[in-house]
Amino acid sequence: MARRRRRPLVPEARSGLDELKSKLMGTQTGEEAKFEAAKEVGVPLQKGYNGRLTSVEAGQVGGRLGGSMVKELVRLAQEELKKK
């Protein structure tokens, strides 16, 4: 079974990742972005306990956020390479 890491590899990156997440989803905070993504895909995510969500539902939220973040990071890296 694969190990899941619930924190960034570099702890100092947390604020930057939260900022990117909120920017991509158009919210004030990274926490709000999670709920916005859940609403967009129709997942009943609530504050507090969400143990009744299926793994598919949880994956839809995480995949939406993570996929958007990766695309944006790749775009930013490509822009940096063009500058050089």
Tab-separated table of C-alpha atoms in Angstrom:
chain	number	residue	atom	x	y	z
A	1	MET	CA	0.000	0.000	0.000
A	2	ALA	CA	1.340	3.429	-0.906
A	3	ARG	CA	2.108	5.898	1.851
A	4	ARG	CA	0.120	9.096	1.811
A	5	ARG	CA	1.812	12.299	2.754
A	6	ARG	CA	-0.589	14.871	4.165
A	7	ARG	CA	1.970	17.629	4.393
A	8	PRO	CA	4.292	19.261	1.904
A	9	LEU	CA	7.724	17.741	1.513
A	10	VAL	CA	9.097	21.198	2.336
A	11	PRO	CA	7.048	22.590	5.261
A	12	GLU	CA	7.997	26.170	4.384
A	13	ALA	CA	6.118	25.738	1.085
A	14	ARG	CA	2.710	25.403	2.801
A	15	SER	CA	1.811	29.102	2.571
A	16	GLY	CA	2.816	29.290	-1.092
A	17	LEU	CA	0.801	26.186	-1.957
A	18	ASP	CA	-2.240	27.537	-0.118
A	19	GLU	CA	-1.861	30.844	-1.956
A	20	LEU	CA	-1.677	29.067	-5.324
A	21	LYS	CA	-4.704	26.927	-4.454
A	22	SER	CA	-6.812	29.949	-3.513
A	23	LYS	CA	-5.676	31.872	-6.611
A	24	LEU	CA	-6.667	29.037	-8.947
A	25	MET	CA	-10.077	28.515	-7.353
A	26	GLY	CA	-10.803	32.231	-6.884
A	27	THR	CA	-11.188	32.078	-3.109
A	28	GLN	CA	-9.727	33.951	-0.163
A	29	THR	CA	-7.948	30.971	1.424
A	30	GLY	CA	-6.694	27.525	0.489
A	31	GLU	CA	-9.233	26.001	2.867
A	32	GLU	CA	-12.110	27.710	1.022
A	33	ALA	CA	-10.709	26.418	-2.279
A	34	LYS	CA	-11.279	22.853	-1.113
A	35	PHE	CA	-14.971	23.519	-0.521
A	36	GLU	CA	-15.331	25.388	-3.827
A	37	ALA	CA	-13.802	22.448	-5.730
A	38	ALA	CA	-16.126	20.029	-3.910
A	39	LYS	CA	-19.157	22.122	-4.827
A	40	GLU	CA	-18.105	22.212	-8.498
A	41	VAL	CA	-17.923	18.413	-8.730
A	42	GLY	CA	-21.009	17.803	-6.580
A	43	VAL	CA	-19.286	16.316	-3.526
A	44	PRO	CA	-21.001	17.003	-0.169
A	45	LEU	CA	-17.864	18.178	1.656
A	46	GLN	CA	-18.523	19.824	5.025
A	47	LYS	CA	-16.396	21.482	7.670
A	48	GLY	CA	-15.398	18.982	10.309
A	49	TYR	CA	-15.834	15.240	9.930
A	50	ASN	CA	-16.099	13.884	6.372
A	51	GLY	CA	-15.598	10.190	7.051
A	52	ARG	CA	-18.727	9.278	5.131
A	53	LEU	CA	-17.272	10.453	1.816
A	54	THR	CA	-16.293	7.652	-0.507
A	55	SER	CA	-12.724	7.445	-1.750
A	56	VAL	CA	-14.018	8.343	-5.214
A	57	GLU	CA	-15.627	11.538	-3.902
A	58	ALA	CA	-12.519	12.516	-1.955
A	59	GLY	CA	-10.405	11.824	-5.029
A	60	GLN	CA	-12.587	14.050	-7.173
A	61	VAL	CA	-11.918	16.995	-4.874
A	62	GLY	CA	-8.205	16.309	-4.465
A	63	GLY	CA	-7.752	15.558	-8.148
A	64	ARG	CA	-9.452	18.773	-9.168
A	65	LEU	CA	-7.257	20.865	-6.892
A	66	GLY	CA	-4.029	18.959	-7.447
A	67	GLY	CA	-4.438	18.783	-11.201
A	68	SER	CA	-5.064	22.513	-11.464
A	69	MET	CA	-2.081	23.273	-9.262
A	70	VAL	CA	0.251	21.049	-11.289
A	71	LYS	CA	-0.889	22.612	-14.563
A	72	GLU	CA	-0.253	26.093	-13.191
A	73	LEU	CA	3.179	25.161	-11.834
A	74	VAL	CA	4.161	23.681	-15.201
A	75	ARG	CA	2.947	26.835	-16.954
A	76	LEU	CA	4.995	29.026	-14.598
A	77	ALA	CA	8.091	26.864	-15.128
A	78	GLN	CA	7.694	27.101	-18.906
A	79	GLU	CA	7.476	30.891	-18.667
A	80	GLU	CA	10.669	30.958	-16.606
A	81	LEU	CA	12.469	28.805	-19.196
A	82	LYS	CA	11.352	31.129	-22.008
A	83	LYS	CA	12.904	34.085	-20.171
A	84	LYS	CA	16.340	32.413	-20.180
